[in-house]
Coordinates of C-alpha atoms in Angstrom, one line a residue:
M1314 CA 46.1 30.1 79.2
T1315 CA 49.7 30.9 78.3
L1316 CA 51.1 34.5 78.3
S1317 CA 51.4 34.6 74.5
E1318 CA 47.7 33.6 74.2
E1319 CA 46.7 36.1 76.9
L1320 CA 48.5 38.9 75.1
Q1321 CA 46.9 38.1 71.8
W1322 CA 43.3 37.9 72.9
R1323 CA 43.6 41.0 75.0
G1324 CA 45.0 43.0 72.1
F1325 CA 48.6 43.6 73.3
V1326 CA 50.4 42.4 70.2
N1327 CA 52.2 44.9 68.0
Q1328 CA 55.9 44.9 66.9
T1329 CA 58.4 42.6 68.6
T1330 CA 61.9 41.4 68.0
Y1331 CA 60.9 37.9 69.0
K1332 CA 60.8 35.5 66.1
D1333 CA 58.5 33.1 68.1
I1334 CA 56.4 34.8 70.8
Q1335 CA 56.0 31.4 72.5
V1336 CA 59.3 32.1 74.2
L1337 CA 57.2 34.2 76.6
D1338 CA 55.6 31.0 77.7
G1339 CA 58.9 29.5 78.9
A1340 CA 61.4 30.3 81.6
P1341 CA 61.1 33.6 83.5
I1342 CA 62.5 36.7 81.8
A1343 CA 63.6 39.9 83.5
F1344 CA 62.0 42.8 81.7
Y1345 CA 61.5 46.5 82.3
W1346 CA 59.0 49.2 81.5
G1347 CA 59.6 52.9 82.0
V1348 CA 57.6 56.1 82.5
D1349 CA 59.1 59.6 82.3
P1350 CA 57.9 62.0 85.0
S1351 CA 56.9 64.7 82.5
A1352 CA 53.8 65.1 84.8
N1353 CA 53.0 64.0 88.3
S1354 CA 50.6 61.4 87.1
M1355 CA 50.2 58.7 84.5
T1356 CA 47.3 58.8 82.1
V1357 CA 45.0 56.0 80.8
G1358 CA 47.4 55.7 77.9
N1359 CA 50.1 54.6 80.4
L1360 CA 47.6 52.4 82.1
A1361 CA 47.2 50.2 79.0
I1362 CA 50.9 49.2 79.2
A1363 CA 50.7 48.9 83.0
M1364 CA 47.9 46.3 82.6
M1365 CA 50.0 44.4 80.1
V1366 CA 52.9 44.4 82.5
R1367 CA 50.6 42.9 85.2
H1368 CA 50.0 39.9 82.8
F1369 CA 53.8 39.5 82.4
I1370 CA 54.2 39.4 86.2
A1371 CA 51.2 37.0 86.6
H1372 CA 52.9 34.6 84.3
G1373 CA 56.1 34.5 86.3
H1374 CA 58.3 37.1 84.6
K1375 CA 60.4 39.5 86.7
A1376 CA 59.4 43.2 86.4
V1377 CA 61.7 46.2 86.8
L1378 CA 59.6 49.4 86.8
L1379 CA 61.7 52.4 85.8
V1380 CA 60.9 56.0 86.5
G1381 CA 62.8 58.4 84.3
G1382 CA 64.3 60.9 86.7
A1383 CA 67.1 61.5 84.1
T1384 CA 65.2 61.2 80.9
G1385 CA 62.5 63.4 82.3
L1386 CA 65.0 66.2 82.6
I1387 CA 65.2 66.2 78.7
G1388 CA 61.8 65.0 77.5
D1389 CA 61.1 62.5 74.7
P1390 CA 60.9 64.4 71.4
D1391 CA 59.3 61.6 69.5
G1392 CA 55.9 62.7 68.2
K1393 CA 56.5 66.3 69.2
A1394 CA 56.5 69.0 66.5
Q1395 CA 58.2 71.6 68.8
E1396 CA 61.0 71.6 71.3
R1397 CA 59.9 70.8 74.8
D1398 CA 60.4 73.3 77.6
L1399 CA 62.8 71.9 80.2
K1400 CA 61.3 71.3 83.6
P1401 CA 63.0 72.3 86.8
V1402 CA 65.0 69.5 88.5
D1403 CA 62.9 69.7 91.7
E1404 CA 59.7 69.4 89.7
V1405 CA 60.9 66.3 87.9
D1406 CA 61.9 64.8 91.2
R1407 CA 58.5 65.4 92.7
N1408 CA 56.8 64.0 89.6
A1409 CA 59.1 60.9 89.8
Q1410 CA 58.0 60.2 93.4
A1411 CA 54.4 60.6 92.4
I1412 CA 54.8 58.0 89.5
I1413 CA 56.5 55.6 92.0
G1414 CA 53.4 55.9 94.2
Q1415 CA 51.2 55.0 91.2
Y1416 CA 53.4 52.0 90.5
Q1417 CA 52.8 50.9 94.0
Q1418 CA 49.0 51.3 93.7
L1419 CA 48.7 49.7 90.3
F1420 CA 50.9 46.7 91.1
A1421 CA 49.9 46.2 94.7
G1422 CA 50.3 42.6 95.7
Q1423 CA 52.6 41.9 92.7
T1424 CA 56.3 41.2 92.8
F1425 CA 58.3 44.1 91.2
E1426 CA 61.3 46.3 91.6
V1427 CA 61.4 50.1 91.1
V1428 CA 64.4 51.9 89.8
N1429 CA 65.1 55.6 88.9
N1430 CA 67.5 56.2 86.0
Y1431 CA 68.7 59.4 87.6
D1432 CA 70.6 57.1 90.1
W1433 CA 73.0 55.9 87.4
F1434 CA 73.1 59.0 85.3
K1435 CA 73.9 61.5 88.1
G1436 CA 77.5 60.1 88.4
L1437 CA 78.1 59.5 84.7
G1438 CA 80.4 62.2 83.1
Y1439 CA 79.9 63.6 79.7
L1440 CA 83.2 62.2 78.3
E1441 CA 82.5 58.8 79.8
F1442 CA 79.0 58.8 78.2
L1443 CA 80.5 59.7 74.8
R1444 CA 83.1 56.9 75.1
T1445 CA 80.7 54.3 76.6
V1446 CA 77.6 55.1 74.4
G1447 CA 78.2 57.7 71.7
K1448 CA 81.1 55.9 70.1
H1449 CA 78.8 52.9 69.4
V1450 CA 75.9 54.7 67.8
P1451 CA 76.0 55.4 64.0
M1452 CA 74.8 58.9 63.1
R1453 CA 72.9 57.4 60.1
Q1454 CA 70.8 55.4 62.5
M1455 CA 69.9 58.4 64.6
L1456 CA 69.3 60.7 61.6
G1457 CA 67.0 58.1 60.0
R1458 CA 64.4 58.4 62.8
E1459 CA 61.1 59.7 61.3
F1460 CA 60.6 62.4 64.0
V1461 CA 64.2 63.7 63.4
Q1462 CA 63.5 63.9 59.7
K1463 CA 60.3 65.9 60.3
R1464 CA 62.0 68.3 62.8
L1465 CA 64.9 68.9 60.4
S1466 CA 62.8 69.3 57.3
E1467 CA 62.2 72.7 55.7
D1468 CA 58.9 73.1 57.5
G1469 CA 60.2 71.6 60.8
A1470 CA 60.9 73.4 64.0
G1471 CA 64.4 72.0 64.3
I1472 CA 65.8 69.9 67.1
S1473 CA 68.3 70.6 69.9
Y1474 CA 71.3 68.4 70.6
A1475 CA 69.6 67.4 73.9
E1476 CA 66.4 66.1 72.4
F1477 CA 68.3 64.5 69.5
S1478 CA 70.3 62.6 72.1
Y1479 CA 67.3 61.4 74.1
S1480 CA 67.2 57.9 72.5
L1481 CA 70.8 57.4 73.5
I1482 CA 69.9 58.1 77.2
Q1483 CA 67.0 55.6 77.0
G1484 CA 69.2 53.1 75.2
Y1485 CA 71.7 53.3 78.0
D1486 CA 68.9 52.5 80.5
F1487 CA 68.4 49.2 78.7
L1488 CA 72.2 48.5 78.7
H1489 CA 72.6 49.4 82.4
L1490 CA 69.7 47.2 83.4
F1491 CA 71.0 44.4 81.2
R1492 CA 74.3 44.6 83.0
T1493 CA 73.0 45.1 86.6
K1494 CA 69.6 43.4 86.7
G1495 CA 69.9 40.7 84.0
V1496 CA 67.1 42.5 82.0
H1497 CA 66.7 41.0 78.5
L1498 CA 63.4 42.5 77.5
Q1499 CA 61.8 46.0 77.3
V1500 CA 58.0 46.3 77.0
C1501 CA 56.5 49.5 75.7
G1502 CA 53.9 51.2 73.7
A1503 CA 54.2 51.4 69.9
D1504 CA 55.4 55.0 70.1
Q1505 CA 58.5 53.9 72.0
W1506 CA 59.7 51.3 69.4
G1507 CA 62.5 53.5 68.0
N1508 CA 63.9 54.4 71.5
S1509 CA 63.8 50.8 72.5
I1510 CA 65.7 49.6 69.4
A1511 CA 68.5 52.0 70.5
G1512 CA 68.9 49.9 73.7
V1513 CA 68.9 46.6 71.8
E1514 CA 71.6 47.9 69.4
L1515 CA 73.8 49.1 72.3
I1516 CA 73.6 45.8 74.1
R1517 CA 74.5 44.0 70.8
R1518 CA 77.4 46.3 70.0
I1519 CA 78.9 46.8 73.4
E1520 CA 78.1 43.5 75.3
G1521 CA 77.6 41.2 72.3
G1522 CA 74.4 40.2 74.0
E1523 CA 70.8 39.7 72.8
A1524 CA 67.9 41.7 74.0
D1525 CA 64.3 42.0 72.8
I1526 CA 61.4 44.4 72.7
W1527 CA 57.7 43.7 73.1
S1528 CA 55.5 46.6 72.1
A1529 CA 51.7 47.0 72.4
P1530 CA 49.6 49.0 69.9
L1531 CA 48.4 52.4 70.9
V1532 CA 44.8 52.2 72.0
V1533 CA 42.5 53.8 69.4
N1534 CA 38.8 54.8 69.8
K1535 CA 37.2 52.7 67.1
A1536 CA 34.2 55.1 66.8
T1537 CA 36.4 58.1 66.1
G1538 CA 39.7 56.6 64.9
V1539 CA 41.7 58.9 67.3
K1540 CA 44.1 57.9 70.0
F1541 CA 42.3 56.9 73.1
G1542 CA 42.6 58.6 76.4
K1543 CA 41.4 62.1 75.8
S1544 CA 38.2 63.7 77.1
E1545 CA 36.8 67.1 76.4
G1546 CA 38.8 68.4 79.3
G1547 CA 42.1 67.0 78.2
A1548 CA 44.0 63.9 79.3
V1549 CA 42.4 61.4 81.7
W1550 CA 44.8 61.1 84.6
L1551 CA 45.2 58.4 87.2
D1552 CA 45.7 61.0 89.9
E1553 CA 42.4 61.7 91.5
Q1554 CA 43.3 65.3 92.2
Q1555 CA 43.5 65.8 88.4
T1556 CA 40.7 63.5 87.3
S1557 CA 38.4 62.8 90.2
V1558 CA 37.4 59.2 90.9
Y1559 CA 33.8 60.0 89.9
R1560 CA 34.8 61.5 86.6
F1561 CA 37.3 58.7 86.0
Y1562 CA 34.4 56.2 86.5
Q1563 CA 32.2 58.2 84.1
F1564 CA 34.9 58.3 81.4
W1565 CA 34.8 54.5 81.2
L1566 CA 31.0 54.3 81.7
N1567 CA 30.6 56.5 78.5
A1568 CA 32.8 54.1 76.4
D1569 CA 31.3 53.7 72.9
D1570 CA 29.6 50.4 72.0
E1571 CA 32.0 49.6 69.3
S1572 CA 35.1 49.8 71.5
V1573 CA 33.9 48.5 74.9
E1574 CA 34.9 44.9 74.2
S1575 CA 38.5 45.7 73.4
Y1576 CA 38.7 48.0 76.4
L1577 CA 37.5 45.2 78.7
G1578 CA 40.4 43.0 77.4
I1579 CA 43.0 45.8 77.7
Y1580 CA 42.0 47.6 80.8
T1581 CA 40.6 45.0 83.2
L1582 CA 41.7 41.7 84.7
L1583 CA 38.4 40.0 83.8
T1584 CA 39.0 36.6 82.2
R1585 CA 38.1 35.8 78.5
D1586 CA 35.0 33.9 79.6
Q1587 CA 33.9 36.8 81.8
V1588 CA 34.3 39.3 79.0
A1589 CA 32.4 37.0 76.6
G1590 CA 29.6 36.7 79.1
L1591 CA 29.4 40.4 79.5
M1592 CA 29.3 41.0 75.8
T1593 CA 26.5 38.4 75.3
E1594 CA 24.5 40.2 78.0
F1595 CA 25.3 43.6 76.4
K1596 CA 24.3 42.5 72.9
Q1597 CA 21.0 41.1 74.1
S1598 CA 20.2 44.3 75.9
P1599 CA 22.4 47.2 74.8
G1600 CA 20.4 49.7 76.7
G1601 CA 21.4 48.1 80.0
R1602 CA 25.1 48.9 79.2
A1603 CA 26.3 45.9 81.2
A1604 CA 29.7 46.0 79.4
Q1605 CA 30.3 49.7 80.2
K1606 CA 29.2 49.3 83.8
A1607 CA 31.6 46.4 84.3
L1608 CA 34.4 48.3 82.5
A1609 CA 33.9 51.4 84.7
Y1610 CA 33.9 49.5 87.9
E1611 CA 36.8 47.2 87.2
V1612 CA 39.2 49.9 85.9
T1613 CA 38.3 52.2 88.8
K1614 CA 39.0 49.4 91.2
V1615 CA 42.4 48.7 89.7
V1616 CA 43.4 52.4 89.8
H1617 CA 41.7 53.7 92.9
G1618 CA 40.8 50.6 95.0
A1619 CA 37.5 48.8 95.6
D1620 CA 36.1 51.2 98.2
K1621 CA 36.3 54.2 95.8
A1622 CA 35.0 52.1 92.9
D1623 CA 32.0 51.1 95.1
A1624 CA 31.4 54.7 96.0
A1625 CA 31.6 55.9 92.3
R1626 CA 29.1 53.1 91.3
K1627 CA 26.7 54.0 94.1
V1628 CA 26.8 57.7 93.4
T1629 CA 26.2 57.0 89.7
E1630 CA 23.2 54.8 90.4
V1631 CA 21.7 57.4 92.7
L1632 CA 22.1 60.2 90.1
F1633 CA 21.2 58.2 87.0
G1634 CA 19.6 55.0 88.2
D1635 CA 17.1 53.7 90.7
R1636 CA 19.2 53.6 93.8
P1637 CA 17.7 55.6 96.7
F1638 CA 19.6 58.6 97.9
M1639 CA 19.5 57.4 101.5
D1640 CA 21.7 54.4 100.5
L1641 CA 24.7 56.7 100.4
V1642 CA 27.1 56.6 103.3
A1643 CA 29.5 59.4 104.4
A1644 CA 32.3 58.5 101.9
D1645 CA 29.7 58.4 99.1
L1646 CA 28.3 61.8 100.1
T1647 CA 31.8 63.3 100.1
M1648 CA 32.3 62.1 96.5
L1649 CA 28.9 63.4 95.5
K1650 CA 29.4 66.9 97.1
A1651 CA 32.7 67.2 95.3
E1652 CA 31.0 66.8 91.9
L1653 CA 27.8 68.8 92.4
P1654 CA 26.9 72.3 93.5
S1655 CA 26.6 72.1 97.3
I1656 CA 24.9 74.7 99.5
Q1657 CA 23.8 75.1 103.1
S1658 CA 20.2 76.0 103.7
S1659 CA 18.8 78.1 106.6
A1660 CA 15.7 76.9 108.3
D1661 CA 13.5 79.7 107.0
E1662 CA 14.7 79.7 103.4
T1663 CA 12.0 78.8 100.9
L1664 CA 12.5 76.1 98.3
P1665 CA 12.2 78.4 95.3
A1666 CA 15.0 80.6 96.9
L1667 CA 17.1 77.5 97.4
L1668 CA 16.6 76.4 93.7
V1669 CA 17.8 79.8 92.5
R1670 CA 20.9 79.8 94.8
A1671 CA 21.7 76.2 93.8
G1672 CA 21.7 77.2 90.1
L1673 CA 18.7 75.0 89.3
A1674 CA 16.4 78.0 88.4
G1675 CA 17.0 81.5 87.1
S1676 CA 14.4 83.1 89.4
R1677 CA 11.9 82.3 92.1
S1678 CA 9.0 82.5 89.7
E1679 CA 10.8 80.1 87.4
A1680 CA 11.4 77.8 90.4
G1681 CA 7.7 77.9 91.2
R1682 CA 6.8 76.9 87.7
L1683 CA 9.3 74.1 87.6
I1684 CA 7.9 72.7 90.9
N1685 CA 4.3 72.9 89.8
A1686 CA 5.3 71.2 86.5
G1687 CA 6.7 68.2 88.4
A1688 CA 10.3 69.0 87.1
I1689 CA 11.9 69.1 90.6
V1690 CA 12.7 65.9 92.5
V1691 CA 14.0 65.9 96.1
N1692 CA 15.6 62.7 97.5
G1693 CA 13.9 60.7 94.7
K1694 CA 10.4 62.1 95.2
K1695 CA 8.8 64.4 92.7
L1696 CA 7.4 67.6 94.2
T1697 CA 3.8 68.6 93.4
G1698 CA 3.5 72.0 95.1
V1699 CA 5.5 75.0 96.1
D1700 CA 4.3 75.0 99.7
I1701 CA 5.4 71.4 100.4
E1702 CA 8.4 71.2 102.7
P1703 CA 10.5 68.3 101.2
L1704 CA 13.9 68.8 102.9
Q1705 CA 15.0 66.6 105.7
P1706 CA 17.7 67.4 108.3
G1707 CA 21.1 66.8 106.9
D1708 CA 21.9 66.3 103.2
N1709 CA 19.3 66.4 100.4
L1710 CA 19.7 65.7 96.7
I1711 CA 17.7 67.9 94.4
R1712 CA 17.3 67.2 90.7
R1713 CA 15.9 69.3 87.9
G1714 CA 15.0 67.3 84.9
K1715 CA 17.3 64.4 84.1
N1716 CA 20.8 65.8 84.5
S1717 CA 20.9 68.9 86.7
F1718 CA 21.6 68.3 90.4
A1719 CA 22.5 70.0 93.7
V1720 CA 23.1 68.9 97.2
V1721 CA 21.4 71.0 99.9
T1722 CA 22.3 70.6 103.6
R1723 CA 19.7 71.7 106.1

């Protein structure tokens, strides 16, 4: 399958400056994709473009991955109703290093080069920038941007000169990489189209050269119609300290039926035939959720590695499936304990007392009623009496009903 075909079936086609997208099926093209270090992690929104970049690389194109150490000091105003707060330089630098680490994880085994735009901006003086860039950018072009018009409107919050100039800084990135790396293409999300055009125009005006843009549509939850990538707790991060591997896995496992096929194309490396097979299985037995299970495993594997994806799958199958608790090994138990209430039991502590301390019952008498009603399961076995000693040495998984759990270590 050619790259142009791959991008189309996976849902990565939006606006482009190419008149014929089959140019992507020809000679290798040097391209770049950039992420600003406004946080110390990318989100699943960034991940969609990262997956698209992997297909460009797999089809022989040369990737330059940019981290915006300079642009991150200003912040992209596009889509923002209010002025951003400036982040300290040392925080932006730490964030940039974290983003680079995520590049290395996401593109492990691929051929790519990482650059930081702070490296070329730190020595560029203000007067030189005005002469090199500002002189070639018409004010009409900048004032015509939709977000600028909104910010300058009667009801808008206004815009600083710094944020107004952001697109010039990003445009210069494209010009610099065109000159130094032979980059002729920028890939981006749909929300970066305007900033990317600034670079194309600079290259045309200053170098008399041609450059292009390939943008992917923003991923939208088809069930809700809103931008994909938010959970009830906020953004879904690639950094496991902010979104744990288990919760990351659960986010994908809970994908709605209407959207799961498109997510499989965008967020996994499964082939078209593999996705089609999963969807056939899913449609024949929706309750089995084969598509969501494959999606959760494959995306977690890309972001966190196969070992953690395996652990997340096993823990999920223990909590909500038929896998025995005893199947879990040390790494799995570590993940499980991080997600559930976990307490240490003394040898003489009664089970009702344990249930209260674990938050599974409000009182010992309620705990007794739950046990006698068969509502308490320990290590996969339903209890039938208060006086039964169900705990084994070491770790035990206790469940109340279907969805309330605790780990007790004896």
